[in-house]
Amino acid sequence: MRTAQQPRSEAARERTVHRRRQTVRSVLIAAGSTGVLGTLLVVAVTGAPGWDRVRASFFDPGIARAALPEILAGLWLNVRLLFFCAFGALALGLVVALLRTLRGPVFFPVRALATGYTYTFRGLPLIIVLYVLTLGVPGLRLQGMPSVLVLGGIALVITYSGYLAEVFRAGIESVHPSQWAAARSLGLTYRQTMRHVVLPQAVRRVAPPLLNDTVALQKDVGLVSLAGPIDAVRAAQIATADTFNYTPYIVAGVLFVLLAIPLIAVTDWVTLRAARRQAGG
Amino acid sequence: MSVLSCRGLRKEFSGHVVLDGLDLDVAEHEVVALIGASGSGKSTLLRCVNLLEEIDDGTIHLDGEHITDPRVNPDRVRQRIGIVFQSYNLFPHMTVLDNVTLAPRRVHRRERAAAEAQARELLARVGLAEKAGAYPDRLSGGQQQRVAIVRALVNSPRLMLLDEVTSALDPELVGEVLTMIRDLKAQGMTMVLATHEMGFARQVADRVCFLDGGKVIEQGPPEQVFATPTHPRTRQFLHRIIEAGRL
Ligand SMILES: Nc1ncnc2c1ncn2[C@@H]1O[C@H](COP(=O)(O)OP(=O)(O)OP(=O)(O)O)[C@@H](O)[C@H]1O
Ligand SMILES: [Mg+2]
């Protein structure tokens, strides 16, 4: 561990001064080029011949304010769906991945089933799964049928767990066989080895792609509105149809980005940390 | 009675025969060094004894118990045998202390406090007390290998298998691991070690076994095998080693 120390030698002091000067220079250059580029963009867009019309139909503050409550209500549905679907898909994905990695002839049927599952639901478009579950299944008129919203959530979980299972499996298989040998040689069983040695390393390694898929899920949860429930995008669509103005879409878009920022920031942070660990630093 | 007794071991990897009717007995408190050319099956033999590989024929007895009987639970057998690998194979996501206490806590269901106390004592004995909270990637190779040996020792094994435990180490780090193994020998641990370092074999082994063609073709006290080898293959092997300056 090196602590912040006063540089002792003349050469070290000179190096520090030089480095500081370099830093100041790069900050100035970055600020300058950003300013120039930003000005150019603003001039280009606002100077365009159709800018006034576009501003009226996409950036109307009055309409934005009027549509906001409905869109926020829809967004709350997105948030809840995202929360439950993310957990459901992560859990189911992990289970499917674990079943796919089981070895031995006894587990052949389970393994085959899990493999078939990942093949099917990675291939099948989400919209089709969604329609089958939200439009087809209620048609059975069974007792105690869950609401369309829950069925839509299940469709999302099923589809995304197909992807996540493969991410988990890649992580599990990336753990070197010598780790298995070391754990089993201590007398740990298959399950104990998986739980205490292999999975912790696997999950750490694939945390960035897992989170990345969660960010993608956040955009796909809105698709349940195809089956009726009103999410943020659907609410914006309704508002647009009322006013013949596209501003509500911009409002919804901004809200989605705001919602995604924390998740993306966490993803970046985890990725960076994983990279650092890999580098052994 | 011997601690370890292998009879007619046969192991092949998709048609390539590595062990071919190998016999080996190891008495209590005995230290046996396995030597032989690269690919002669030293690691394979150790992995078979620890049931990490399934043998194709023959039997292995540990303390008179037939451990290659398919009805035997291999997890129970492995608890009684410690193995240390050339590449340490510490668990990178765990601290040194967690590496060492994993088996006591999960396999032997010991209390965390008791397991940690025992682990700290063992670590202190090999001069690693202050590394208990460190992650393996912060340790030198020699320190990692000593932790790996401690990790195998907490199970109080009847038999220790050491597979080229010093070959990944810088020369100046070899000494600290060798000292540890010599201490183990002094405490009466029964050990089988595979090595390319004849000096090491000469120092710690009671008996040297030369593997060739899937069998032990010559064995005896190190002075005898190194000074007056009888089998031409042994002579050839030792000759090459001397030429390489490793004897
Ligand atoms: N899992 C495996 N699959 C296929 N072949 C293997 C496997 N493990 C070992 N072998 C082969 O078995 C032979 C013996 O290997 P082994 O590692 O036991 O030799 P060794 O005596 O330990 O050699 P070294 O001194 O280089 O460590 C080699 O030819 C090797 O390629
Ligand atoms: Mg080897």
Coordinates of C-alpha atoms and ligand atoms in Angstrom, one line a residue:
Chain A
M1 CA 0.0 0.0 0.0
R2 CA 1.5 3.3 -1.0
T3 CA 0.0 6.4 0.8
A4 CA 0.0 9.9 -0.5
Q5 CA 3.5 11.2 0.2
Q6 CA 5.3 14.4 -0.7
P7 CA 7.6 13.5 -3.6
R8 CA 11.1 13.6 -2.3
S9 CA 13.4 13.9 -5.2
E10 CA 13.7 16.8 -7.6
A11 CA 12.8 14.5 -10.5
A12 CA 9.7 13.2 -8.8
R13 CA 8.5 16.8 -8.1
E14 CA 9.0 17.8 -11.7
R15 CA 7.1 14.7 -12.8
T16 CA 4.2 15.7 -10.6
V17 CA 4.1 19.2 -11.9
H18 CA 4.2 18.0 -15.5
R19 CA 1.4 15.6 -14.9
R20 CA -0.8 18.2 -13.3
R21 CA -0.2 20.5 -16.2
Q22 CA -1.2 17.7 -18.6
T23 CA -4.4 17.1 -16.7
V24 CA -5.4 20.7 -16.8
R25 CA -4.7 20.8 -20.5
S26 CA -6.8 17.8 -21.3
V27 CA -9.8 19.1 -19.3
L28 CA -9.6 22.4 -21.2
I29 CA -9.5 20.6 -24.5
A30 CA -12.4 18.4 -23.6
A31 CA -14.5 21.3 -22.5
G32 CA -13.7 23.3 -25.6
S33 CA -14.5 20.6 -28.1
T34 CA -17.8 19.8 -26.3
G35 CA -18.8 23.4 -26.5
V36 CA -18.1 23.7 -30.2
L37 CA -19.9 20.5 -31.0
G38 CA -22.9 21.4 -28.9
T39 CA -23.3 24.8 -30.5
L40 CA -23.0 23.3 -34.0
L41 CA -25.8 20.8 -33.2
V42 CA -28.1 23.4 -31.7
V43 CA -27.7 25.7 -34.6
A44 CA -28.2 22.9 -37.1
V45 CA -31.4 21.6 -35.5
T46 CA -33.1 24.9 -34.6
G47 CA -32.0 26.5 -37.9
A48 CA -33.6 23.7 -39.9
P49 CA -36.5 24.9 -42.0
G50 CA -39.1 22.6 -40.3
W51 CA -37.9 23.2 -36.8
D52 CA -40.9 25.3 -35.7
R53 CA -43.4 22.6 -36.8
V54 CA -41.4 19.8 -35.1
R55 CA -41.1 21.8 -31.9
A56 CA -44.9 22.3 -31.8
S57 CA -45.7 18.7 -32.3
F58 CA -42.9 17.1 -30.2
F59 CA -42.0 19.6 -27.5
D60 CA -45.2 21.3 -26.4
P61 CA -44.8 22.0 -22.6
G62 CA -48.6 22.4 -22.0
I63 CA -49.4 19.0 -23.5
A64 CA -46.4 17.5 -21.6
R65 CA -47.7 18.7 -18.3
A66 CA -51.3 17.5 -19.1
A67 CA -50.1 14.0 -20.1
L68 CA -47.6 13.5 -17.3
P69 CA -50.0 12.0 -14.6
E70 CA -51.3 9.3 -16.9
I71 CA -47.8 8.5 -18.1
L72 CA -46.4 8.3 -14.6
A73 CA -49.3 6.0 -13.6
G74 CA -48.3 3.8 -16.5
L75 CA -44.6 4.0 -15.6
W76 CA -45.5 2.7 -12.1
L77 CA -46.8 -0.4 -13.8
N78 CA -43.5 -0.7 -15.7
V79 CA -41.5 -0.4 -12.5
R80 CA -43.6 -3.0 -10.6
L81 CA -43.5 -5.4 -13.6
L82 CA -39.7 -4.9 -14.0
F83 CA -39.1 -5.7 -10.3
F84 CA -41.1 -8.9 -10.2
C85 CA -40.1 -10.1 -13.7
A86 CA -36.4 -9.4 -13.1
F87 CA -36.4 -11.5 -9.9
G88 CA -38.6 -14.2 -11.5
A89 CA -36.4 -14.5 -14.6
L90 CA -33.1 -14.5 -12.6
A91 CA -34.4 -17.2 -10.3
L92 CA -35.9 -19.4 -13.1
G93 CA -32.9 -18.8 -15.3
L94 CA -30.6 -20.0 -12.6
V95 CA -32.7 -23.1 -12.0
V96 CA -32.7 -24.0 -15.7
A97 CA -29.0 -23.4 -15.9
L98 CA -28.3 -25.7 -12.9
L99 CA -30.5 -28.4 -14.4
R100 CA -28.7 -28.1 -17.7
T101 CA -25.3 -28.7 -16.0
L102 CA -26.3 -31.8 -14.1
R103 CA -24.2 -34.8 -15.1
G104 CA -25.1 -38.5 -15.2
P105 CA -27.6 -40.6 -17.0
V106 CA -30.2 -40.3 -14.2
F107 CA -30.7 -36.7 -15.0
F108 CA -30.9 -37.1 -18.8
P109 CA -34.7 -36.2 -18.9
V110 CA -34.3 -33.1 -16.7
R111 CA -31.2 -32.0 -18.8
A112 CA -33.1 -32.6 -22.0
L113 CA -36.1 -30.6 -20.8
A114 CA -33.9 -27.7 -19.6
T115 CA -32.0 -27.7 -22.9
G116 CA -35.3 -27.7 -24.9
Y117 CA -36.6 -24.9 -22.7
T118 CA -33.6 -22.6 -23.6
Y119 CA -33.8 -23.5 -27.2
T120 CA -37.5 -22.9 -27.5
F121 CA -37.8 -19.6 -25.6
R122 CA -34.7 -18.0 -27.0
G123 CA -36.0 -18.8 -30.5
L124 CA -39.7 -17.8 -29.9
P125 CA -40.4 -14.1 -30.3
L126 CA -41.6 -12.5 -27.0
I127 CA -44.8 -11.1 -28.6
I128 CA -46.0 -14.6 -29.6
V129 CA -45.4 -15.9 -26.0
L130 CA -47.2 -12.9 -24.7
Y131 CA -50.2 -13.3 -27.0
V132 CA -50.5 -17.1 -26.3
L133 CA -50.4 -16.5 -22.5
T134 CA -52.6 -13.3 -22.3
L135 CA -55.1 -14.0 -25.1
G136 CA -55.0 -17.8 -25.4
V137 CA -54.8 -19.0 -21.8
P138 CA -57.7 -16.9 -20.5
G139 CA -59.8 -18.5 -23.2
L140 CA -59.6 -21.7 -21.3
R141 CA -61.9 -20.1 -18.7
L142 CA -60.4 -22.1 -15.9
Q143 CA -61.2 -21.4 -12.2
G144 CA -58.8 -19.0 -10.4
M145 CA -57.2 -17.7 -13.6
P146 CA -54.7 -15.0 -12.8
S147 CA -55.2 -11.5 -14.3
V148 CA -53.9 -10.6 -17.7
L149 CA -51.2 -8.6 -16.1
V150 CA -49.8 -11.6 -14.2
L151 CA -50.0 -13.7 -17.3
G152 CA -48.1 -11.1 -19.2
G153 CA -45.5 -11.0 -16.5
I154 CA -45.2 -14.8 -16.7
A155 CA -44.6 -14.5 -20.5
L156 CA -41.8 -12.1 -19.8
V157 CA -40.3 -14.3 -17.1
I158 CA -40.4 -17.4 -19.4
T159 CA -38.8 -15.7 -22.3
Y160 CA -36.1 -13.9 -20.4
S161 CA -35.2 -16.8 -18.2
G162 CA -34.3 -18.6 -21.4
Y163 CA -31.6 -16.0 -22.1
L164 CA -30.5 -15.7 -18.5
A165 CA -30.2 -19.5 -18.1
E166 CA -27.6 -19.4 -20.9
V167 CA -25.7 -16.6 -19.3
F168 CA -25.6 -18.4 -16.0
R169 CA -24.5 -21.6 -17.7
A170 CA -21.7 -19.8 -19.5
G171 CA -20.6 -18.5 -16.1
I172 CA -20.7 -22.0 -14.5
E173 CA -18.8 -23.5 -17.3
S174 CA -16.2 -20.8 -17.3
V175 CA -15.1 -21.9 -13.8
H176 CA -11.9 -24.0 -14.3
P177 CA -12.2 -27.8 -13.6
S178 CA -9.4 -27.5 -11.2
Q179 CA -11.7 -25.6 -8.9
W180 CA -14.1 -28.6 -9.0
A181 CA -11.2 -30.9 -8.2
A182 CA -10.0 -28.8 -5.3
A183 CA -13.4 -28.6 -3.8
R184 CA -14.4 -32.3 -4.3
S185 CA -11.0 -33.4 -3.0
L186 CA -11.9 -31.7 0.3
G187 CA -14.9 -34.0 0.6
L188 CA -17.5 -31.4 -0.6
T189 CA -20.4 -32.9 -2.4
Y190 CA -21.5 -31.9 -5.9
R191 CA -24.1 -29.6 -4.4
Q192 CA -21.8 -28.0 -1.9
T193 CA -19.2 -27.5 -4.5
M194 CA -21.7 -25.8 -6.8
R195 CA -23.1 -23.7 -4.0
H196 CA -20.0 -22.5 -2.2
V197 CA -17.3 -22.7 -4.9
V198 CA -18.6 -22.6 -8.5
L199 CA -21.7 -20.5 -8.4
P200 CA -20.2 -17.5 -6.5
Q201 CA -17.4 -17.3 -9.0
A202 CA -19.7 -17.8 -11.9
V203 CA -22.2 -15.2 -10.9
R204 CA -19.5 -12.6 -10.3
R205 CA -18.2 -13.3 -13.7
V206 CA -21.5 -12.9 -15.5
A207 CA -23.0 -10.1 -13.4
P208 CA -22.4 -7.5 -16.2
P209 CA -24.3 -9.5 -18.9
L210 CA -27.0 -10.4 -16.4
L211 CA -27.6 -6.8 -15.6
N212 CA -27.4 -5.9 -19.2
D213 CA -30.3 -8.2 -19.9
T214 CA -32.2 -6.6 -17.0
V215 CA -31.8 -3.3 -18.7
A216 CA -33.2 -4.8 -21.9
L217 CA -36.1 -6.3 -19.9
Q218 CA -37.0 -2.9 -18.6
K219 CA -37.8 -1.8 -22.2
D220 CA -39.7 -5.0 -23.0
V221 CA -42.0 -5.0 -19.9
G222 CA -44.1 -2.4 -21.7
L223 CA -45.1 -5.0 -24.3
V224 CA -47.7 -6.3 -21.8
S225 CA -49.8 -3.3 -22.9
L226 CA -50.5 -5.2 -26.1
A227 CA -52.8 -7.3 -23.9
G228 CA -54.6 -4.5 -22.3
P229 CA -52.8 -3.2 -19.2
I230 CA -51.7 0.5 -19.6
D231 CA -48.0 1.1 -19.3
A232 CA -46.2 4.3 -19.8
V233 CA -45.8 3.9 -23.6
R234 CA -49.5 2.9 -24.0
A235 CA -50.5 5.9 -21.9
A236 CA -48.4 8.2 -24.1
Q237 CA -50.1 6.6 -27.1
I238 CA -53.5 7.3 -25.8
A239 CA -52.6 10.9 -25.0
T240 CA -51.2 11.3 -28.4
A241 CA -54.4 10.1 -30.0
D242 CA -56.3 12.6 -27.9
T243 CA -54.2 15.6 -28.8
F244 CA -52.7 14.8 -32.2
N245 CA -49.4 15.8 -30.7
Y246 CA -46.4 13.6 -30.1
T247 CA -45.1 15.3 -27.0
P248 CA -46.4 12.5 -24.7
Y249 CA -44.0 10.1 -26.4
I250 CA -41.1 12.3 -25.7
V251 CA -42.2 12.6 -22.0
A252 CA -42.4 8.8 -21.8
G253 CA -39.0 8.4 -23.4
V254 CA -37.4 10.8 -21.0
L255 CA -38.9 9.0 -18.1
F256 CA -37.7 5.6 -19.4
V257 CA -34.1 7.0 -19.7
L258 CA -34.3 8.4 -16.2
L259 CA -35.5 5.0 -14.9
A260 CA -32.7 3.2 -16.7
I261 CA -29.9 5.5 -15.5
P262 CA -29.5 3.9 -12.0
L263 CA -29.6 0.4 -13.5
I264 CA -27.1 1.2 -16.2
A265 CA -24.9 3.0 -13.7
V266 CA -24.9 -0.1 -11.5
T267 CA -24.1 -2.3 -14.5
D268 CA -21.1 -0.1 -15.5
W269 CA -19.9 -0.1 -11.9
V270 CA -20.1 -3.9 -11.6
T271 CA -18.4 -4.4 -15.0
L272 CA -15.6 -2.1 -14.0
R273 CA -15.2 -3.9 -10.7
A274 CA -15.2 -7.3 -12.5
A275 CA -12.6 -6.0 -14.9
R276 CA -10.4 -4.8 -12.1
R277 CA -10.7 -8.1 -10.3
Q278 CA -9.7 -9.9 -13.5
A279 CA -6.7 -7.8 -13.8
G280 CA -5.8 -8.8 -10.3
G281 CA -5.6 -5.2 -9.1
Chain B
M1 CA -0.9 -52.8 7.6
S2 CA -0.3 -50.3 4.8
V3 CA -2.3 -47.1 4.7
L4 CA -2.5 -47.2 1.0
S5 CA -2.5 -50.3 -1.2
C6 CA -3.0 -50.2 -5.0
R7 CA -3.3 -53.5 -6.9
G8 CA -3.2 -53.8 -10.7
L9 CA -4.4 -50.2 -11.3
R10 CA -5.4 -49.6 -14.9
K11 CA -6.4 -46.2 -16.3
E12 CA -6.8 -45.2 -19.9
F13 CA -8.0 -42.0 -21.5
S14 CA -9.9 -42.9 -24.7
G15 CA -7.6 -45.8 -25.6
H16 CA -4.4 -44.2 -24.3
V17 CA -3.2 -46.4 -21.5
V18 CA -1.6 -44.4 -18.7
L19 CA -1.6 -46.8 -15.8
D20 CA -1.1 -50.4 -16.7
G21 CA -1.4 -52.8 -13.8
L22 CA 0.3 -50.6 -11.3
D23 CA 1.0 -51.9 -7.8
L24 CA 2.0 -49.6 -4.9
D25 CA 1.9 -49.9 -1.1
V26 CA 2.5 -47.1 1.3
A27 CA 3.1 -47.9 5.0
E28 CA 2.0 -45.7 7.9
H29 CA 4.3 -42.7 8.4
E30 CA 6.1 -43.5 5.2
V31 CA 6.9 -40.8 2.6
V32 CA 7.0 -42.1 -1.0
A33 CA 8.2 -40.0 -3.9
L34 CA 6.9 -40.8 -7.4
I35 CA 9.4 -39.9 -10.2
G36 CA 9.2 -40.5 -13.9
A37 CA 9.1 -38.8 -17.2
S38 CA 6.5 -36.2 -18.0
G39 CA 3.3 -38.0 -19.0
S40 CA 4.3 -41.2 -17.1
G41 CA 1.1 -41.0 -15.1
K42 CA 2.2 -39.6 -11.7
S43 CA -0.6 -37.0 -11.5
T44 CA -3.1 -39.6 -12.9
L45 CA -2.1 -42.0 -10.1
L46 CA -2.6 -39.4 -7.4
R47 CA -6.0 -38.4 -8.9
C48 CA -7.1 -42.0 -9.0
V49 CA -6.2 -42.5 -5.4
N50 CA -8.2 -39.5 -4.4
L51 CA -11.1 -40.8 -6.6
L52 CA -11.0 -37.7 -8.8
E53 CA -10.6 -40.2 -11.7
E54 CA -12.4 -43.5 -12.0
I55 CA -10.0 -46.4 -12.5
D56 CA -10.7 -48.9 -15.3
D57 CA -9.3 -51.9 -13.4
G58 CA -7.6 -52.9 -10.2
T59 CA -8.3 -52.0 -6.6
I60 CA -7.3 -49.3 -4.1
H61 CA -7.5 -49.9 -0.4
L62 CA -7.2 -47.2 2.2
D63 CA -6.5 -48.5 5.7
G64 CA -7.8 -51.8 4.5
E65 CA -11.0 -50.5 3.2
H66 CA -11.8 -51.1 -0.4
I67 CA -12.4 -47.5 -1.6
T68 CA -12.8 -48.3 -5.3
D69 CA -15.9 -50.4 -4.5
P70 CA -18.7 -48.7 -6.4
R71 CA -20.9 -48.8 -3.3
V72 CA -18.5 -46.6 -1.4
N73 CA -19.4 -42.9 -1.1
P74 CA -16.4 -41.1 -2.7
D75 CA -17.1 -37.9 -0.7
R76 CA -16.5 -39.8 2.5
V77 CA -13.2 -41.3 1.2
R78 CA -11.9 -37.9 0.0
Q79 CA -12.4 -36.4 3.5
R80 CA -9.6 -38.8 4.7
I81 CA -7.2 -38.0 1.9
G82 CA -5.6 -34.6 1.4
I83 CA -4.4 -33.5 -2.0
V84 CA -2.3 -30.5 -3.0
F85 CA -2.0 -29.5 -6.6
Q86 CA 0.8 -27.9 -8.5
S87 CA -1.3 -24.8 -9.3
Y88 CA -2.5 -24.4 -5.7
N89 CA -6.2 -24.2 -6.7
L90 CA -7.2 -21.9 -3.9
F91 CA -10.8 -20.5 -4.1
P92 CA -10.2 -17.0 -5.4
H93 CA -13.5 -15.6 -4.1
M94 CA -12.7 -16.5 -0.5
T95 CA -10.3 -15.2 2.0
V96 CA -7.5 -17.5 3.2
L97 CA -9.5 -18.2 6.4
D98 CA -12.6 -19.1 4.4
N99 CA -10.6 -21.3 2.1
V100 CA -9.2 -23.2 5.1
T101 CA -12.5 -23.5 7.0
L102 CA -14.7 -24.4 4.1
A103 CA -14.4 -28.2 4.5
P104 CA -14.6 -28.2 8.4
R105 CA -17.7 -26.1 8.3
R106 CA -19.5 -27.6 5.3
V107 CA -18.3 -31.2 5.4
H108 CA -17.7 -31.8 9.1
R109 CA -20.4 -29.3 10.2
R110 CA -18.2 -27.7 12.8
E111 CA -19.1 -24.4 14.5
R112 CA -17.6 -21.4 12.7
A113 CA -15.8 -20.2 15.8
A114 CA -14.1 -23.6 16.5
A115 CA -13.2 -24.1 12.8
E116 CA -11.7 -20.6 12.6
A117 CA -9.7 -21.0 15.8
Q118 CA -8.2 -24.3 14.5
A119 CA -7.5 -22.7 11.1
R120 CA -5.8 -19.7 12.7
E121 CA -3.6 -21.9 14.8
L122 CA -2.5 -24.0 11.8
L123 CA -1.9 -20.8 9.7
A124 CA 0.2 -19.3 12.6
R125 CA 2.3 -22.5 12.7
V126 CA 3.4 -21.9 9.1
G127 CA 3.9 -18.2 9.5
L128 CA 0.7 -17.1 7.8
A129 CA -1.3 -15.7 10.8
E130 CA -1.5 -12.2 9.4
K131 CA -2.7 -13.4 6.0
A132 CA -5.9 -15.0 7.3
G133 CA -8.1 -12.1 6.0
A134 CA -6.3 -11.8 2.6
Y135 CA -7.6 -13.0 -0.7
P136 CA -5.4 -15.5 -2.6
D137 CA -4.4 -13.1 -5.4
R138 CA -2.7 -11.0 -2.8
L139 CA -0.4 -13.8 -1.8
S140 CA 2.9 -15.0 -3.2
G141 CA 3.0 -18.4 -4.9
G142 CA 4.8 -19.9 -1.9
Q143 CA 2.2 -18.4 0.5
Q144 CA -0.6 -19.7 -1.7
Q145 CA 0.9 -23.2 -1.7
R146 CA 1.3 -23.2 2.0
V147 CA -2.4 -22.2 2.4
A148 CA -3.3 -25.0 0.1
I149 CA -1.4 -27.5 2.2
V150 CA -3.1 -26.1 5.4
R151 CA -6.5 -26.4 3.7
A152 CA -5.8 -30.1 3.0
L153 CA -4.5 -30.6 6.6
V154 CA -7.5 -29.3 8.5
N155 CA -9.4 -32.4 7.5
S156 CA -6.7 -34.4 9.5
P157 CA -6.2 -36.7 6.6
R158 CA -4.7 -40.2 6.9
L159 CA -2.8 -39.7 3.7
M160 CA -1.5 -36.6 1.9
L161 CA -1.0 -36.5 -1.8
L162 CA 1.3 -33.8 -3.1
D163 CA 1.5 -33.2 -6.9
E164 CA 4.6 -31.2 -7.8
V165 CA 3.8 -28.7 -5.1
T166 CA 6.9 -26.7 -5.8
S167 CA 7.2 -26.7 -9.6
A168 CA 5.2 -23.5 -10.1
L169 CA 7.3 -21.6 -7.5
D170 CA 10.3 -19.3 -7.9
P171 CA 13.4 -21.0 -6.5
E172 CA 13.6 -18.7 -3.5
L173 CA 10.0 -19.6 -2.6
V174 CA 10.5 -23.4 -2.8
G175 CA 12.3 -23.5 0.5
E176 CA 9.4 -22.4 2.6
V177 CA 7.1 -25.1 1.1
L178 CA 9.8 -27.8 1.5
T179 CA 10.3 -26.8 5.2
M180 CA 6.6 -27.3 5.7
I181 CA 6.6 -30.7 4.1
R182 CA 9.7 -31.7 6.2
D183 CA 7.7 -30.7 9.3
L184 CA 4.8 -32.8 8.2
K185 CA 7.1 -35.8 7.8
A186 CA 8.5 -35.2 11.3
Q187 CA 5.0 -35.3 12.6
G188 CA 4.5 -38.7 11.1
M189 CA 2.2 -37.8 8.2
T190 CA 1.9 -40.5 5.5
M191 CA 2.6 -38.9 2.1
V192 CA 2.9 -39.7 -1.6
L193 CA 4.4 -37.0 -3.6
A194 CA 5.0 -36.6 -7.3
T195 CA 8.1 -34.6 -8.2
H196 CA 10.6 -33.6 -10.8
E197 CA 13.1 -32.5 -8.2
M198 CA 15.3 -35.3 -7.3
G199 CA 17.0 -33.3 -4.6
F200 CA 13.6 -32.9 -2.9
A201 CA 12.9 -36.6 -3.3
R202 CA 16.3 -37.5 -1.8
Q203 CA 15.7 -35.2 1.2
V204 CA 12.2 -36.2 2.3
A205 CA 11.4 -39.5 0.8
D206 CA 11.8 -42.8 2.5
R207 CA 11.3 -44.6 -0.8
V208 CA 11.5 -43.5 -4.4
C209 CA 9.2 -45.2 -7.0
F210 CA 10.1 -44.8 -10.7
L211 CA 7.1 -44.9 -13.0
D212 CA 7.4 -46.0 -16.6
G213 CA 5.0 -47.7 -19.0
G214 CA 2.2 -47.4 -16.5
K215 CA 4.0 -49.4 -13.8
V216 CA 6.4 -48.9 -10.9
I217 CA 9.4 -50.5 -12.5
E218 CA 12.0 -49.7 -9.8
Q219 CA 11.8 -48.6 -6.2
G220 CA 13.9 -48.4 -3.1
P221 CA 15.5 -45.9 -0.7
P222 CA 16.6 -42.7 -2.5
E223 CA 20.3 -43.3 -2.0
Q224 CA 20.0 -46.7 -3.7
V225 CA 17.7 -45.7 -6.6
F226 CA 19.7 -42.6 -7.4
A227 CA 23.2 -44.1 -7.0
T228 CA 22.8 -47.6 -8.3
P229 CA 19.7 -47.9 -10.5
T230 CA 19.2 -51.4 -11.8
H231 CA 16.6 -51.0 -14.5
P232 CA 18.0 -49.5 -17.8
R233 CA 15.0 -47.2 -18.1
T234 CA 15.7 -45.8 -14.7
R235 CA 19.3 -45.3 -15.6
Q236 CA 18.3 -43.5 -18.8
F237 CA 15.9 -41.2 -17.0
L238 CA 18.4 -40.3 -14.3
H239 CA 21.0 -39.7 -16.9
R240 CA 18.8 -37.2 -18.6
I241 CA 18.0 -35.5 -15.3
I242 CA 21.7 -35.3 -14.5
E243 CA 22.4 -33.8 -17.9
A244 CA 19.7 -31.2 -17.2
G245 CA 21.5 -30.5 -13.9
R246 CA 18.5 -31.4 -11.7
L247 CA 20.1 -34.1 -9.5
Ligands
LIG1 N1 -8.2 -35.8 -18.4 C1 -7.4 -36.4 -19.3 N2 -7.8 -36.7 -20.5 C2 -7.0 -37.2 -21.5 N3 -5.8 -37.6 -21.3 C3 -5.2 -37.3 -20.0 C4 -6.0 -36.7 -19.0 N4 -5.3 -36.5 -17.9 C5 -4.0 -37.0 -18.3 N5 -4.0 -37.5 -19.5 C6 -2.9 -38.1 -20.2 O1 -2.4 -39.1 -19.3 C7 -0.9 -39.1 -19.4 C8 -0.3 -39.0 -18.1 O2 -0.6 -37.7 -17.6 P1 -0.1 -37.3 -16.1 O3 -0.5 -35.9 -15.9 O4 -0.6 -38.3 -15.1 O5 1.5 -37.4 -16.2 P2 2.5 -36.9 -15.2 O6 3.4 -38.0 -14.9 O7 1.9 -36.2 -14.0 O8 3.3 -35.8 -16.1 P3 4.0 -34.5 -15.6 O9 5.3 -34.9 -15.0 O10 4.2 -33.7 -16.8 O11 3.1 -33.8 -14.6 C9 -0.5 -38.0 -20.4 O12 -0.2 -38.5 -21.6 C10 -1.8 -37.1 -20.4 O13 -1.9 -36.5 -21.7
MG2 MG 1.7 -34.3 -13.3

